[in-house]
Coordinates of C-alpha atoms and ligand atoms in Angstrom, one line a residue:
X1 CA -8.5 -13.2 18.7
X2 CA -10.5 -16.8 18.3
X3 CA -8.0 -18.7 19.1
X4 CA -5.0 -18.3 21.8
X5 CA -2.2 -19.5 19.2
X6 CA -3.6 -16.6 17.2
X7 CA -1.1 -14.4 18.8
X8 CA 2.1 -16.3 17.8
X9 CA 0.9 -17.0 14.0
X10 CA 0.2 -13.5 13.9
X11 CA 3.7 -12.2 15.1
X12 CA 5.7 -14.7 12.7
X13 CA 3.8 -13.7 9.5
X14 CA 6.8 -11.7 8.3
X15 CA 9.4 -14.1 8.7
X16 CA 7.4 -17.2 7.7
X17 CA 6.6 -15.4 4.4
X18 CA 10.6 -14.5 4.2
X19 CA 11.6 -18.1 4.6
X20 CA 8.6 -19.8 2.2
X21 CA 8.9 -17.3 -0.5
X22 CA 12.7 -17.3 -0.4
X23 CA 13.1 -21.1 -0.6
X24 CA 10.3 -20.6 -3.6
X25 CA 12.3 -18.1 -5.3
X26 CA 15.6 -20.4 -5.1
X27 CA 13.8 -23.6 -6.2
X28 CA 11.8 -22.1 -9.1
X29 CA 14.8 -19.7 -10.6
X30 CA 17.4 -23.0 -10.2
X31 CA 15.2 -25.6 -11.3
X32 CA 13.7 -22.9 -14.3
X33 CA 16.9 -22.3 -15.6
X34 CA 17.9 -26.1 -15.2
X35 CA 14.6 -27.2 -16.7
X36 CA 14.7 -24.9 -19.5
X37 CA 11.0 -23.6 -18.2
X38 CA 11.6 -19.9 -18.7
X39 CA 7.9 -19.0 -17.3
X40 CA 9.1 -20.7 -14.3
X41 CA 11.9 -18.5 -14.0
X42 CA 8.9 -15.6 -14.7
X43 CA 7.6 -17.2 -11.9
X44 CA 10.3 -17.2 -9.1
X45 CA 10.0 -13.6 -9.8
X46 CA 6.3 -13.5 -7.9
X47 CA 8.2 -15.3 -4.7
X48 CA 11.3 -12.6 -5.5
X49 CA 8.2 -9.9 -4.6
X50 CA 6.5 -11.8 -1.6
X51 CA 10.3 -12.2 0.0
X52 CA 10.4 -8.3 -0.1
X53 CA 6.9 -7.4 1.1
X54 CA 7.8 -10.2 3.7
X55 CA 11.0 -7.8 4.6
X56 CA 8.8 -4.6 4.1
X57 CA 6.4 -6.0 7.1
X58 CA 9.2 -6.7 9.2
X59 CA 11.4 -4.0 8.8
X60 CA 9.4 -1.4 7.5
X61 CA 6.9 -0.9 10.2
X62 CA 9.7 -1.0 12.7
X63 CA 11.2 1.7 11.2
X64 CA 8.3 3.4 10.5
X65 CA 6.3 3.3 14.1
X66 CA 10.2 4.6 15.7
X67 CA 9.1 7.2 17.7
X68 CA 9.3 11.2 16.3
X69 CA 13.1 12.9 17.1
X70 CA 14.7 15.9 16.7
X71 CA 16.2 14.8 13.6
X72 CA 13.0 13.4 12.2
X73 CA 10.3 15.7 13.9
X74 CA 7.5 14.6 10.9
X75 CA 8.6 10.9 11.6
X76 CA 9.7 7.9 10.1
X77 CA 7.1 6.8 8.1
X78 CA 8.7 8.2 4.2
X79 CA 11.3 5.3 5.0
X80 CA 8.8 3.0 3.5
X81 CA 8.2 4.9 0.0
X82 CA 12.2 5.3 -0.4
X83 CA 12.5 1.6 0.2
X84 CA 9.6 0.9 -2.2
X85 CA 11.3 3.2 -5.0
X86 CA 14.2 1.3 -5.0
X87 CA 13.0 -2.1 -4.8
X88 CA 10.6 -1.2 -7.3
X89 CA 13.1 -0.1 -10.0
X90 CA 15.2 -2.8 -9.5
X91 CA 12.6 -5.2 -10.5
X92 CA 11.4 -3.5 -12.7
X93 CA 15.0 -3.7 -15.0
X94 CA 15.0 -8.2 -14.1
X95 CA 11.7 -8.5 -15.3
X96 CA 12.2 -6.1 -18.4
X97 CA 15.1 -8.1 -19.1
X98 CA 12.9 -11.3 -18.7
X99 CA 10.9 -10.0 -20.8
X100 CA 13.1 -9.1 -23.5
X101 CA 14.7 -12.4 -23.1
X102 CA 11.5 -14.3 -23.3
X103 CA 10.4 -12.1 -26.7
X104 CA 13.2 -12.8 -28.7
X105 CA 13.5 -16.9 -28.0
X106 CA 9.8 -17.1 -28.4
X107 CA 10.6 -14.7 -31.9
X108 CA 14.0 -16.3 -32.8
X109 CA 13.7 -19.1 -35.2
X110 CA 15.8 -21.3 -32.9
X111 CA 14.5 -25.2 -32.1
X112 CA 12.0 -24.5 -29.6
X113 CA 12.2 -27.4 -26.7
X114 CA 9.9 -28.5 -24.2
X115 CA 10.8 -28.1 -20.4
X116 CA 12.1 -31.2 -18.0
X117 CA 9.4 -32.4 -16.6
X118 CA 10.8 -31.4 -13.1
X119 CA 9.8 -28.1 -13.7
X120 CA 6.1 -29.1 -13.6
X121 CA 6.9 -30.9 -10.3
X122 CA 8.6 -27.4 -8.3
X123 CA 5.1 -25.3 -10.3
X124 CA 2.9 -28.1 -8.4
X125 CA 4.6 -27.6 -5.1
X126 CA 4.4 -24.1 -5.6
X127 CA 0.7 -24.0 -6.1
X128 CA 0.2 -26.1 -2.8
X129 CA 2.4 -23.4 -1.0
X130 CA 0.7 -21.1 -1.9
X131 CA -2.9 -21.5 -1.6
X132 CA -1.4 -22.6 2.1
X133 CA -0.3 -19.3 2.4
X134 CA -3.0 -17.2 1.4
X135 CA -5.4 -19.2 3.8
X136 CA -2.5 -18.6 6.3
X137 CA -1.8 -14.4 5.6
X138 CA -6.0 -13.9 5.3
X139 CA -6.4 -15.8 8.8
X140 CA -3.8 -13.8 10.3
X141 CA -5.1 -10.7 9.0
X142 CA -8.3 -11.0 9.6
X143 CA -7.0 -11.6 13.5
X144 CA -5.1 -8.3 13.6
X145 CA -6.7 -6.4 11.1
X146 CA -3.3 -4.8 9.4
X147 CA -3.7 -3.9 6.0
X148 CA -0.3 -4.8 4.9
X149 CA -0.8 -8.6 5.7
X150 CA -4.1 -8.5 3.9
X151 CA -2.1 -7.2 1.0
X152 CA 0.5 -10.2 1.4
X153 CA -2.9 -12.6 1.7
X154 CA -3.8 -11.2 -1.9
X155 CA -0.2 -11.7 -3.5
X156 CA -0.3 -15.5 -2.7
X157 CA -3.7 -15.6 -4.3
X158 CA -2.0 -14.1 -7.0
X159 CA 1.0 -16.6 -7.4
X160 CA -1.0 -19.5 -6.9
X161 CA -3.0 -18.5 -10.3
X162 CA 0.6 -17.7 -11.8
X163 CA 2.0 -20.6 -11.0
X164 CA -1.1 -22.7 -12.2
X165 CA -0.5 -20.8 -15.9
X166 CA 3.1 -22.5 -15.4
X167 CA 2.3 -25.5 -15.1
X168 CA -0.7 -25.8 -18.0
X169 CA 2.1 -24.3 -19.8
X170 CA 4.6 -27.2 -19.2
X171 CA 2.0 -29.9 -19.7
X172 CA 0.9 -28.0 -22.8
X173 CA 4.7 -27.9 -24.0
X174 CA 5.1 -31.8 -22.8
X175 CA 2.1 -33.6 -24.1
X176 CA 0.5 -31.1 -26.5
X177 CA 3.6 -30.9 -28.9
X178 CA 3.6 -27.1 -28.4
X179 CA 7.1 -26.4 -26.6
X180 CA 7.1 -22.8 -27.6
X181 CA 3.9 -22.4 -24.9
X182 CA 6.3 -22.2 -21.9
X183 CA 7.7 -19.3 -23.5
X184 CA 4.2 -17.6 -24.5
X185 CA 3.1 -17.5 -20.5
X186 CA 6.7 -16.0 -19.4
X187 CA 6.0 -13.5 -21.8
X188 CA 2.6 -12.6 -20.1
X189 CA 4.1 -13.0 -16.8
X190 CA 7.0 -10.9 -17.4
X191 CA 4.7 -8.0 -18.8
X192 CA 2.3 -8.7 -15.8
X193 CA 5.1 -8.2 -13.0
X194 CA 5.9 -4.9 -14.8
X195 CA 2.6 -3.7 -14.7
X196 CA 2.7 -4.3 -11.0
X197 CA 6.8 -2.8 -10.6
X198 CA 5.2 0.2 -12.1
X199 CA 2.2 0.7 -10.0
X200 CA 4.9 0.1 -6.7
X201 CA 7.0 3.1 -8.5
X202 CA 4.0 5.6 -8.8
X203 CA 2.6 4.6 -5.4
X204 CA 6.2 5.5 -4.2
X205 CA 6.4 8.1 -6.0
X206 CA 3.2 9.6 -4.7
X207 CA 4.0 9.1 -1.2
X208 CA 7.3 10.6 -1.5
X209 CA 5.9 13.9 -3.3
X210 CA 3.4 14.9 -0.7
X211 CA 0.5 13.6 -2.8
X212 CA -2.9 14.7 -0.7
X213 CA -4.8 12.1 0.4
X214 CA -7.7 10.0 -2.2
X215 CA -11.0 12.1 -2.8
X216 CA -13.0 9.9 -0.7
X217 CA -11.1 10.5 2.1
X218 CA -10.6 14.1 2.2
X219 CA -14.5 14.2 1.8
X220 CA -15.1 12.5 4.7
X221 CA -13.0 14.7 6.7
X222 CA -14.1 17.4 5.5
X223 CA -17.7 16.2 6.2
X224 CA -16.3 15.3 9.8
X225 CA -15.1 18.8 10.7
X226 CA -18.1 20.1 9.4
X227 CA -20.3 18.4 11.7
X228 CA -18.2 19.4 15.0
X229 CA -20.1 21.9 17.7
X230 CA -18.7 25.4 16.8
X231 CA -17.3 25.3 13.6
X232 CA -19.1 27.3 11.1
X233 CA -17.6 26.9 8.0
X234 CA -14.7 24.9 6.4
X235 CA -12.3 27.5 4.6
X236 CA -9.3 25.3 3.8
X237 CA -9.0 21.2 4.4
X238 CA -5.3 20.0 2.9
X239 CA -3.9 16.6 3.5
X240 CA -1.0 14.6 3.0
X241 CA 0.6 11.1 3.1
X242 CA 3.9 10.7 5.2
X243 CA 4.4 6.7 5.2
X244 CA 0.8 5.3 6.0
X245 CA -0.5 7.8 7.9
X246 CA -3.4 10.5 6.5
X247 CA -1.6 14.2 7.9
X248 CA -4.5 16.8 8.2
X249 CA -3.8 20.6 7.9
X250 CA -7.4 22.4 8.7
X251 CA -8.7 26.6 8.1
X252 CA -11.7 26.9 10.2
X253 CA -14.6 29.6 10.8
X254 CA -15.6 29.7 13.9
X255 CA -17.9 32.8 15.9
X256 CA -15.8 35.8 16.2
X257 CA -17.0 35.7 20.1
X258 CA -15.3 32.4 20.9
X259 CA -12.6 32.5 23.6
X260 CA -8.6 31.2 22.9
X261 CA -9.7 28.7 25.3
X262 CA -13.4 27.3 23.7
X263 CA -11.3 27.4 19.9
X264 CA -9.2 24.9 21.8
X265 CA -11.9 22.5 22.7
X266 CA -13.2 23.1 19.4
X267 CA -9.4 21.6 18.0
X268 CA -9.9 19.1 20.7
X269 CA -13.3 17.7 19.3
X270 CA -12.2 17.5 15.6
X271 CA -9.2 15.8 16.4
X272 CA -11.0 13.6 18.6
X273 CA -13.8 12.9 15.8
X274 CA -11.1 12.5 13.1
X275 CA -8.9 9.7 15.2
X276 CA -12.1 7.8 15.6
X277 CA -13.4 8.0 12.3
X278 CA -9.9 8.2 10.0
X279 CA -7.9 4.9 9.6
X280 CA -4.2 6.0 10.1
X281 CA -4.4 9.6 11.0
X282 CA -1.2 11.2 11.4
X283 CA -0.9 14.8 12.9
X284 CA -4.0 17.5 12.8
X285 CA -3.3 20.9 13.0
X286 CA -6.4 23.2 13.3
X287 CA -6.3 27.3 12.5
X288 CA -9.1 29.4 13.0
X289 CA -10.7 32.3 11.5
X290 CA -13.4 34.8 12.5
X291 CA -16.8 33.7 11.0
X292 CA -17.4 36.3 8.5
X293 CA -20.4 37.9 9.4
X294 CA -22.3 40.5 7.1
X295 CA -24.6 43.4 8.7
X296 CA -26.8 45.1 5.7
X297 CA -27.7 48.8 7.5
X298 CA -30.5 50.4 6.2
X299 CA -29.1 52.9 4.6
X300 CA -27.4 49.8 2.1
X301 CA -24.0 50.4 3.3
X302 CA -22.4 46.9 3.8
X303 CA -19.6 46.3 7.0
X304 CA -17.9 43.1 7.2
X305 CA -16.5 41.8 10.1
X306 CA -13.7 39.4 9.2
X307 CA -10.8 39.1 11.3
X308 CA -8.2 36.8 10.9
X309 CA -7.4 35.6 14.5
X310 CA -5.2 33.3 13.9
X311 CA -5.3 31.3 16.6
X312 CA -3.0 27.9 15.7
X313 CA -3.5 25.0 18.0
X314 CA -2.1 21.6 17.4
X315 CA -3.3 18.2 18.4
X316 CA -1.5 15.2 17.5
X317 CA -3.2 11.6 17.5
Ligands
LIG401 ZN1 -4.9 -17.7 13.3
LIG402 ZN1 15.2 9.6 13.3

């Protein structure tokens, strides 16, 4: 930490989001609809997604970091996809029906009519908010190093750009005698906030159906357990994600001499190398197998030795 107030900015980040963004969402949605500024209305729906990644920080990693119990031996940590799934579906019908809303007026041959100046006033504030806010979220999680606040930090970078296509739209609409431009940027919006609705679904989605880890990552572990004194060979390497965390389940050659109790410092080392090298590792479980070693006798006869010894040892991190 640089500086000592560090540590209290750091623990309100969640609820300071929750209150900005919600007071955001309230002005921009009342004063939209008032207004007549439909992409402002688009636009309270980027505050509508900061207020629940605001609630996700807060009550999502309490939930998930609850300690395992016997109901939940795996732990908590699916609680955030299920939460994401449904929060992603329900936005994901509002800003279709933006959407559709915004098609049709900007389609129907209805007197198109520029937006209350007001609404360029609450777009204004909400470009000031939130380039605050970003500097604020990427301070904080640059101090503490969370990825989920870094992802907040990039959101507000986000709406700050949305909200300065609102307001070019309303002055466009205002001086420019083109009121049917307000329209035109709730449209992109709209589609925009799907696109991201859908990529909350499928990242949901993934996490909920056991989806092994990215490529990158299971290379490196594998790479990692390849490295470790004793093993001689990497037979089986699958992951999965349960919440945030990376779980490893690992088929390992080692010598056919080695002893229950040198297999287990062997488990001991990967899972040692693994926590210090794999963001988010969840639990490792290690089984071994004989190496498979292949004598050529002279007379060209071939004897394998592969026994399965099936030794399982656990390790948690
Ligand atoms: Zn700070
Ligand atoms: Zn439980």
């Amino acid at each position: 930490m640089r500086y000592s107030k560090c540590v209290r900015c750091a623990g309100m980040v969640g609820w300071i989001g929750l209150v900005v963004n919600l007071t955001l969402l309230i002005l921009k949605g009342f004063v939209g609809v008032i207004a007549g500024s439909q992409a402002l209305v688009a636009d309270a729906m980027y505050s509508a997604k900061d207020v629940v990644s605001s609630v996700l920080v807060i009550v999502g990693l309490k939930v998930s970091n609850r300690p395992l119990d016997r109901e939940h031996p795996y732990g908590h940590g699916k609680i955030e996809f299920i939460l994401s799934m449904i929060i992603s579906i329900v936005f994901l019908a509002v800003t279709a029906f933006l959407f559709v809303h915004a098609v049709q007026v900007l389609m129907g041959d209805g007197e198109h009519k520029a937006p209350h100046l007001i609404a360029l006033w609450v777009a204004l504030i909400s470009i000031l908010v939130n380039v605050f806010m970003y500097f604020y979220t990427r301070c904080v999680s640059i101090e503490i190093n969370s990825p989920m606040v870094r992802t907040l930090s990039k959101h507000h970078y986000a709406d700050a750009t949305s909200s300065i296509a609102v307001a070019v739209g309303i002055i466009g609409a205002h001086y420019l005698n083109m009121p049917w431009i307000d329209t035109l940027v709730a449209v992109f919006e709209t589609l925009h906030l799907m696109y991201l609705g859908s990529e909350v679904f499928r990242e949901s989605y993934k996490g909920l159906m056991d989806s092994s880890a990215p490529d990158e990552v299971r290379d490196k572990i594998h790479t990692l357990v390849r490295r470790v004194d004793g093993v001689k060979e990497v037979d089986e390497l699958r992951t999965r994600l349960v919440g945030q965390e990376v779980c490893v389940d690992l088929l390992i050659q080692v010598d056919a001499e080695e002893t229950v109790e040198s297999a287990d410092l062997i488990s001991e080392r990967i899972v040692e190398r693994l926590t210090a090298r794999i963001p988010h590792l969840g639990s490792v479980q290690v089984k071994f197998t004989a190496h498979e070693v292949t004598r050529h006798h002279s007379d060209g006869s071939i004897d394998e030795t592969s026994r399965d010894r099936g030794l399982p040892s656990e390790g948690g991190a």
